[in-house]
């Protein structure tokens, strides 16, 4: 199965994937807490940034932050996640590679019309893909987001950024573009009958 690699500036981003135990715990918890809070708002709840750190959602964010490294390790490079270093609760970026099944293609084709408003986005490794930037989604409960998609024929490579602040989204989306341009796939090649695996750049 292909794996993903990207070059995120460590001065601006903190990688959530690959962090274990105490290392990266605060950033994992902040990222998951923000996503849980936004999901609660999308479902009609009354969550706020402050509320996301209390009660059930606060505990859920903590619990998920502990499980996230193992889940990401099980994903084995098919998922990469970063948070904004100076404000982990502001911005979460997730990249993933998925097999381009007929069901996934059908699901993408049936997305709402507003998702058709894409523009070309070149990547030196993956070719020209599509970018959709939604700074002001029609549903006020939906946070601003940007998605980037490349169709390799056999797989979809996607990168999604979700921001907690509509006013600050325009400031950080340029940095998301820079991460998206570094996204690439590495394949595992088995050498003959040996169990040795060679991982090469495209």
PDB file of C-alpha atoms in Angstrom:
ATOM      1  CA  UNK A   1       0.000   0.000   0.000  1.00  0.00           C
ATOM      2  CA  UNK A   2       1.398   3.455  -0.864  1.00  0.00           C
ATOM      3  CA  UNK A   3       2.518   5.700   1.950  1.00  0.00           C
ATOM      4  CA  UNK A   4       2.554   9.460   2.228  1.00  0.00           C
ATOM      5  CA  UNK A   5       5.377  11.852   2.900  1.00  0.00           C
ATOM      6  CA  UNK A   6       5.413  15.634   3.183  1.00  0.00           C
ATOM      7  CA  UNK A   7       7.748  18.394   4.310  1.00  0.00           C
ATOM      8  CA  UNK A   8       5.993  20.588   6.873  1.00  0.00           C
ATOM      9  CA  UNK A   9       8.058  23.481   8.237  1.00  0.00           C
ATOM     10  CA  UNK A  10       8.785  22.562  11.894  1.00  0.00           C
ATOM     11  CA  UNK A  11       8.791  26.278  12.751  1.00  0.00           C
ATOM     12  CA  UNK A  12       5.099  26.440  11.847  1.00  0.00           C
ATOM     13  CA  UNK A  13       3.749  22.904  12.216  1.00  0.00           C
ATOM     14  CA  UNK A  14       3.802  20.112  14.778  1.00  0.00           C
ATOM     15  CA  UNK A  15       3.319  16.580  13.471  1.00  0.00           C
ATOM     16  CA  UNK A  16       0.640  14.656  15.354  1.00  0.00           C
ATOM     17  CA  UNK A  17       1.348  11.387  13.577  1.00  0.00           C
ATOM     18  CA  UNK A  18       4.397   9.644  14.930  1.00  0.00           C
ATOM     19  CA  UNK A  19       4.200  11.276  18.362  1.00  0.00           C
ATOM     20  CA  UNK A  20       3.919   8.777  21.191  1.00  0.00           C
ATOM     21  CA  UNK A  21       3.287   9.002  24.927  1.00  0.00           C
ATOM     22  CA  UNK A  22       3.953  12.372  26.519  1.00  0.00           C
ATOM     23  CA  UNK A  23       5.671  13.695  23.405  1.00  0.00           C
ATOM     24  CA  UNK A  24       3.110  15.616  21.370  1.00  0.00           C
ATOM     25  CA  UNK A  25       0.270  14.903  23.802  1.00  0.00           C
ATOM     26  CA  UNK A  26      -0.735  18.568  24.143  1.00  0.00           C
ATOM     27  CA  UNK A  27      -0.905  19.017  20.384  1.00  0.00           C
ATOM     28  CA  UNK A  28      -2.827  15.784  19.861  1.00  0.00           C
ATOM     29  CA  UNK A  29      -5.352  16.759  22.523  1.00  0.00           C
ATOM     30  CA  UNK A  30      -5.762  20.268  21.094  1.00  0.00           C
ATOM     31  CA  UNK A  31      -6.268  18.985  17.551  1.00  0.00           C
ATOM     32  CA  UNK A  32      -8.783  16.338  18.531  1.00  0.00           C
ATOM     33  CA  UNK A  33     -10.579  18.701  20.905  1.00  0.00           C
ATOM     34  CA  UNK A  34     -10.993  21.275  18.153  1.00  0.00           C
ATOM     35  CA  UNK A  35     -12.350  18.671  15.739  1.00  0.00           C
ATOM     36  CA  UNK A  36     -14.767  17.295  18.356  1.00  0.00           C
ATOM     37  CA  UNK A  37     -15.991  20.793  19.136  1.00  0.00           C
ATOM     38  CA  UNK A  38     -16.564  21.586  15.468  1.00  0.00           C
ATOM     39  CA  UNK A  39     -18.379  18.286  14.999  1.00  0.00           C
ATOM     40  CA  UNK A  40     -20.593  19.106  17.977  1.00  0.00           C
ATOM     41  CA  UNK A  41     -21.446  22.486  16.470  1.00  0.00           C
ATOM     42  CA  UNK A  42     -22.216  20.886  13.109  1.00  0.00           C
ATOM     43  CA  UNK A  43     -24.658  18.562  14.863  1.00  0.00           C
ATOM     44  CA  UNK A  44     -26.444  21.479  16.479  1.00  0.00           C
ATOM     45  CA  UNK A  45     -24.712  21.491  19.853  1.00  0.00           C
ATOM     46  CA  UNK A  46     -23.701  24.559  21.798  1.00  0.00           C
ATOM     47  CA  UNK A  47     -19.985  23.810  22.010  1.00  0.00           C
ATOM     48  CA  UNK A  48     -17.424  26.578  22.295  1.00  0.00           C
ATOM     49  CA  UNK A  49     -13.683  26.630  22.365  1.00  0.00           C
ATOM     50  CA  UNK A  50     -13.855  26.855  26.147  1.00  0.00           C
ATOM     51  CA  UNK A  51     -16.433  24.116  26.455  1.00  0.00           C
ATOM     52  CA  UNK A  52     -14.356  21.760  24.335  1.00  0.00           C
ATOM     53  CA  UNK A  53     -11.919  21.474  27.208  1.00  0.00           C
ATOM     54  CA  UNK A  54     -14.560  20.589  29.815  1.00  0.00           C
ATOM     55  CA  UNK A  55     -16.797  17.672  30.659  1.00  0.00           C
ATOM     56  CA  UNK A  56     -17.411  14.844  28.250  1.00  0.00           C
ATOM     57  CA  UNK A  57     -15.789  16.460  25.246  1.00  0.00           C
ATOM     58  CA  UNK A  58     -12.673  17.275  27.250  1.00  0.00           C
ATOM     59  CA  UNK A  59     -12.386  13.693  28.417  1.00  0.00           C
ATOM     60  CA  UNK A  60     -13.087  12.385  24.900  1.00  0.00           C
ATOM     61  CA  UNK A  61     -10.345  14.596  23.477  1.00  0.00           C
ATOM     62  CA  UNK A  62      -7.922  13.327  26.105  1.00  0.00           C
ATOM     63  CA  UNK A  63      -8.873   9.691  25.483  1.00  0.00           C
ATOM     64  CA  UNK A  64      -8.573  10.044  21.723  1.00  0.00           C
ATOM     65  CA  UNK A  65      -5.238  11.824  22.109  1.00  0.00           C
ATOM     66  CA  UNK A  66      -3.900   8.778  23.928  1.00  0.00           C
ATOM     67  CA  UNK A  67      -5.210   6.365  21.290  1.00  0.00           C
ATOM     68  CA  UNK A  68      -4.284   8.477  18.269  1.00  0.00           C
ATOM     69  CA  UNK A  69      -0.612   7.416  18.003  1.00  0.00           C
ATOM     70  CA  UNK A  70      -1.530   3.729  17.904  1.00  0.00           C
ATOM     71  CA  UNK A  71      -4.311   4.361  15.397  1.00  0.00           C
ATOM     72  CA  UNK A  72      -1.972   6.388  13.213  1.00  0.00           C
ATOM     73  CA  UNK A  73       0.737   3.739  13.485  1.00  0.00           C
ATOM     74  CA  UNK A  74      -1.821   1.154  12.363  1.00  0.00           C
ATOM     75  CA  UNK A  75      -2.599   3.400   9.385  1.00  0.00           C
ATOM     76  CA  UNK A  76       1.078   2.811   8.512  1.00  0.00           C
ATOM     77  CA  UNK A  77       1.808   6.044   6.698  1.00  0.00           C
ATOM     78  CA  UNK A  78      -1.522   6.321   4.918  1.00  0.00           C
ATOM     79  CA  UNK A  79      -2.514   9.219   7.208  1.00  0.00           C
ATOM     80  CA  UNK A  80      -0.477  12.274   8.226  1.00  0.00           C
ATOM     81  CA  UNK A  81      -1.706  14.958  10.636  1.00  0.00           C
ATOM     82  CA  UNK A  82      -0.275  18.337  11.692  1.00  0.00           C
ATOM     83  CA  UNK A  83      -1.432  21.208  13.898  1.00  0.00           C
ATOM     84  CA  UNK A  84      -0.460  24.883  13.819  1.00  0.00           C
ATOM     85  CA  UNK A  85       2.484  25.233  16.184  1.00  0.00           C
ATOM     86  CA  UNK A  86       1.714  28.649  17.701  1.00  0.00           C
ATOM     87  CA  UNK A  87      -1.968  27.796  18.260  1.00  0.00           C
ATOM     88  CA  UNK A  88      -2.742  24.045  18.083  1.00  0.00           C
ATOM     89  CA  UNK A  89      -6.478  24.660  18.516  1.00  0.00           C
ATOM     90  CA  UNK A  90      -6.612  26.953  15.468  1.00  0.00           C
ATOM     91  CA  UNK A  91      -5.743  24.681  12.567  1.00  0.00           C
ATOM     92  CA  UNK A  92      -5.599  20.939  11.880  1.00  0.00           C
ATOM     93  CA  UNK A  93      -4.351  19.452   8.606  1.00  0.00           C
ATOM     94  CA  UNK A  94      -4.801  15.816   7.633  1.00  0.00           C
ATOM     95  CA  UNK A  95      -3.476  14.050   4.532  1.00  0.00           C
ATOM     96  CA  UNK A  96      -4.491  10.556   3.513  1.00  0.00           C
ATOM     97  CA  UNK A  97      -4.241   8.124   0.642  1.00  0.00           C
ATOM     98  CA  UNK A  98      -7.199   5.875  -0.207  1.00  0.00           C
ATOM     99  CA  UNK A  99      -7.754   3.216  -2.810  1.00  0.00           C
ATOM    100  CA  UNK A 100      -9.905   4.642  -5.612  1.00  0.00           C
ATOM    101  CA  UNK A 101     -12.754   2.141  -5.337  1.00  0.00           C
ATOM    102  CA  UNK A 102     -15.947   2.497  -7.348  1.00  0.00           C
ATOM    103  CA  UNK A 103     -17.805   3.284  -4.116  1.00  0.00           C
ATOM    104  CA  UNK A 104     -15.417   6.118  -3.275  1.00  0.00           C
ATOM    105  CA  UNK A 105     -15.678   7.534  -6.784  1.00  0.00           C
ATOM    106  CA  UNK A 106     -19.471   7.410  -6.571  1.00  0.00           C
ATOM    107  CA  UNK A 107     -19.416   9.156  -3.189  1.00  0.00           C
ATOM    108  CA  UNK A 108     -17.216  11.930  -4.561  1.00  0.00           C
ATOM    109  CA  UNK A 109     -19.449  12.356  -7.597  1.00  0.00           C
ATOM    110  CA  UNK A 110     -22.518  12.807  -5.388  1.00  0.00           C
ATOM    111  CA  UNK A 111     -21.070  15.556  -3.193  1.00  0.00           C
ATOM    112  CA  UNK A 112     -23.090  18.808  -2.907  1.00  0.00           C
ATOM    113  CA  UNK A 113     -22.860  21.311  -5.754  1.00  0.00           C
ATOM    114  CA  UNK A 114     -20.826  23.776  -3.695  1.00  0.00           C
ATOM    115  CA  UNK A 115     -17.970  21.250  -3.765  1.00  0.00           C
ATOM    116  CA  UNK A 116     -17.744  21.643  -7.555  1.00  0.00           C
ATOM    117  CA  UNK A 117     -16.172  25.092  -7.204  1.00  0.00           C
ATOM    118  CA  UNK A 118     -12.598  23.828  -7.416  1.00  0.00           C
ATOM    119  CA  UNK A 119      -9.467  25.210  -9.014  1.00  0.00           C
ATOM    120  CA  UNK A 120      -6.377  23.520 -10.407  1.00  0.00           C
ATOM    121  CA  UNK A 121      -3.570  22.997  -7.920  1.00  0.00           C
ATOM    122  CA  UNK A 122      -0.166  21.724  -9.143  1.00  0.00           C
ATOM    123  CA  UNK A 123       2.065  19.479  -7.086  1.00  0.00           C
ATOM    124  CA  UNK A 124       5.538  18.614  -8.434  1.00  0.00           C
ATOM    125  CA  UNK A 125       5.212  15.017  -7.220  1.00  0.00           C
ATOM    126  CA  UNK A 126       1.528  14.217  -7.836  1.00  0.00           C
ATOM    127  CA  UNK A 127       0.785  16.402 -10.854  1.00  0.00           C
ATOM    128  CA  UNK A 128      -2.144  18.772 -11.184  1.00  0.00           C
ATOM    129  CA  UNK A 129      -4.940  18.198  -8.698  1.00  0.00           C
ATOM    130  CA  UNK A 130      -7.873  20.193  -7.408  1.00  0.00           C
ATOM    131  CA  UNK A 131      -8.161  22.682  -4.566  1.00  0.00           C
ATOM    132  CA  UNK A 132     -11.388  23.766  -2.897  1.00  0.00           C
ATOM    133  CA  UNK A 133     -11.224  26.659  -0.435  1.00  0.00           C
ATOM    134  CA  UNK A 134     -14.319  27.408   1.668  1.00  0.00           C
ATOM    135  CA  UNK A 135     -13.573  30.410   3.909  1.00  0.00           C
ATOM    136  CA  UNK A 136     -17.282  31.049   4.524  1.00  0.00           C
ATOM    137  CA  UNK A 137     -19.300  27.823   4.198  1.00  0.00           C
ATOM    138  CA  UNK A 138     -23.021  28.363   3.622  1.00  0.00           C
ATOM    139  CA  UNK A 139     -23.824  26.592   6.875  1.00  0.00           C
ATOM    140  CA  UNK A 140     -22.600  28.875   9.649  1.00  0.00           C
ATOM    141  CA  UNK A 141     -21.912  25.852  11.835  1.00  0.00           C
ATOM    142  CA  UNK A 142     -19.341  24.525   9.372  1.00  0.00           C
ATOM    143  CA  UNK A 143     -15.802  25.782  10.056  1.00  0.00           C
ATOM    144  CA  UNK A 144     -13.727  27.196   7.190  1.00  0.00           C
ATOM    145  CA  UNK A 145     -11.768  24.508   5.391  1.00  0.00           C
ATOM    146  CA  UNK A 146      -9.679  23.722   2.350  1.00  0.00           C
ATOM    147  CA  UNK A 147      -9.344  20.404   0.534  1.00  0.00           C
ATOM    148  CA  UNK A 148      -6.777  19.296  -2.018  1.00  0.00           C
ATOM    149  CA  UNK A 149      -7.273  16.173  -4.136  1.00  0.00           C
ATOM    150  CA  UNK A 150      -5.148  14.230  -6.598  1.00  0.00           C
ATOM    151  CA  UNK A 151      -6.384  11.209  -8.553  1.00  0.00           C
ATOM    152  CA  UNK A 152      -3.509   8.867  -9.389  1.00  0.00           C
ATOM    153  CA  UNK A 153      -5.807   6.411 -11.140  1.00  0.00           C
ATOM    154  CA  UNK A 154      -5.481   3.725  -8.490  1.00  0.00           C
ATOM    155  CA  UNK A 155      -5.654   5.994  -5.426  1.00  0.00           C
ATOM    156  CA  UNK A 156      -6.975   9.314  -4.197  1.00  0.00           C
ATOM    157  CA  UNK A 157      -4.544  11.515  -2.294  1.00  0.00           C
ATOM    158  CA  UNK A 158      -6.321  14.166  -0.247  1.00  0.00           C
ATOM    159  CA  UNK A 159      -5.287  16.858   2.166  1.00  0.00           C
ATOM    160  CA  UNK A 160      -7.871  18.647   4.310  1.00  0.00           C
ATOM    161  CA  UNK A 161      -7.332  21.669   6.538  1.00  0.00           C
ATOM    162  CA  UNK A 162      -9.930  22.729   9.115  1.00  0.00           C
ATOM    163  CA  UNK A 163      -9.683  26.079  10.873  1.00  0.00           C
ATOM    164  CA  UNK A 164     -11.472  27.134  14.047  1.00  0.00           C
ATOM    165  CA  UNK A 165     -11.498  30.868  13.230  1.00  0.00           C
ATOM    166  CA  UNK A 166     -13.065  32.320  10.073  1.00  0.00           C
ATOM    167  CA  UNK A 167     -11.221  35.613  10.446  1.00  0.00           C
ATOM    168  CA  UNK A 168      -7.791  33.987  10.655  1.00  0.00           C
ATOM    169  CA  UNK A 169      -8.340  31.346   7.979  1.00  0.00           C
ATOM    170  CA  UNK A 170      -7.080  33.592   5.181  1.00  0.00           C
ATOM    171  CA  UNK A 171      -3.828  34.154   7.066  1.00  0.00           C
ATOM    172  CA  UNK A 172      -2.882  30.485   7.369  1.00  0.00           C
ATOM    173  CA  UNK A 173      -4.214  28.962   4.143  1.00  0.00           C
ATOM    174  CA  UNK A 174      -1.033  29.960   2.264  1.00  0.00           C
ATOM    175  CA  UNK A 175       0.997  27.774   4.635  1.00  0.00           C
ATOM    176  CA  UNK A 176      -1.405  24.904   3.981  1.00  0.00           C
ATOM    177  CA  UNK A 177      -0.722  25.363   0.252  1.00  0.00           C
ATOM    178  CA  UNK A 178       2.996  24.992   0.907  1.00  0.00           C
ATOM    179  CA  UNK A 179       2.505  21.699   2.763  1.00  0.00           C
ATOM    180  CA  UNK A 180       0.175  20.431   0.021  1.00  0.00           C
ATOM    181  CA  UNK A 181       2.840  21.060  -2.628  1.00  0.00           C
ATOM    182  CA  UNK A 182       5.295  18.781  -0.805  1.00  0.00           C
ATOM    183  CA  UNK A 183       2.879  15.855  -0.466  1.00  0.00           C
ATOM    184  CA  UNK A 184       4.067  12.734  -2.241  1.00  0.00           C
ATOM    185  CA  UNK A 185       3.668   8.965  -2.361  1.00  0.00           C
ATOM    186  CA  UNK A 186       6.292   6.333  -1.640  1.00  0.00           C
ATOM    187  CA  UNK A 187       5.727   2.741  -2.707  1.00  0.00           C
ATOM    188  CA  UNK A 188       7.016  -0.448  -1.145  1.00  0.00           C
ATOM    189  CA  UNK A 189       8.713  -2.806  -3.575  1.00  0.00           C
ATOM    190  CA  UNK A 190       9.389  -6.405  -2.530  1.00  0.00           C
ATOM    191  CA  UNK A 191      12.797  -7.601  -3.702  1.00  0.00           C
ATOM    192  CA  UNK A 192      12.363 -11.052  -5.236  1.00  0.00           C
ATOM    193  CA  UNK A 193      11.357 -13.697  -2.711  1.00  0.00           C
ATOM    194  CA  UNK A 194      13.169 -11.940   0.104  1.00  0.00           C
ATOM    195  CA  UNK A 195      11.074 -10.261   2.803  1.00  0.00           C
ATOM    196  CA  UNK A 196      13.309  -7.214   2.432  1.00  0.00           C
ATOM    197  CA  UNK A 197      11.382  -4.138   1.347  1.00  0.00           C
ATOM    198  CA  UNK A 198      12.874  -1.219  -0.571  1.00  0.00           C
ATOM    199  CA  UNK A 199      11.097   2.128  -0.143  1.00  0.00           C
ATOM    200  CA  UNK A 200      11.869   4.649  -2.878  1.00  0.00           C
ATOM    201  CA  UNK A 201      10.821   8.149  -3.765  1.00  0.00           C
ATOM    202  CA  UNK A 202       8.644   8.561  -6.888  1.00  0.00           C
TER     203      UNK A 202
END
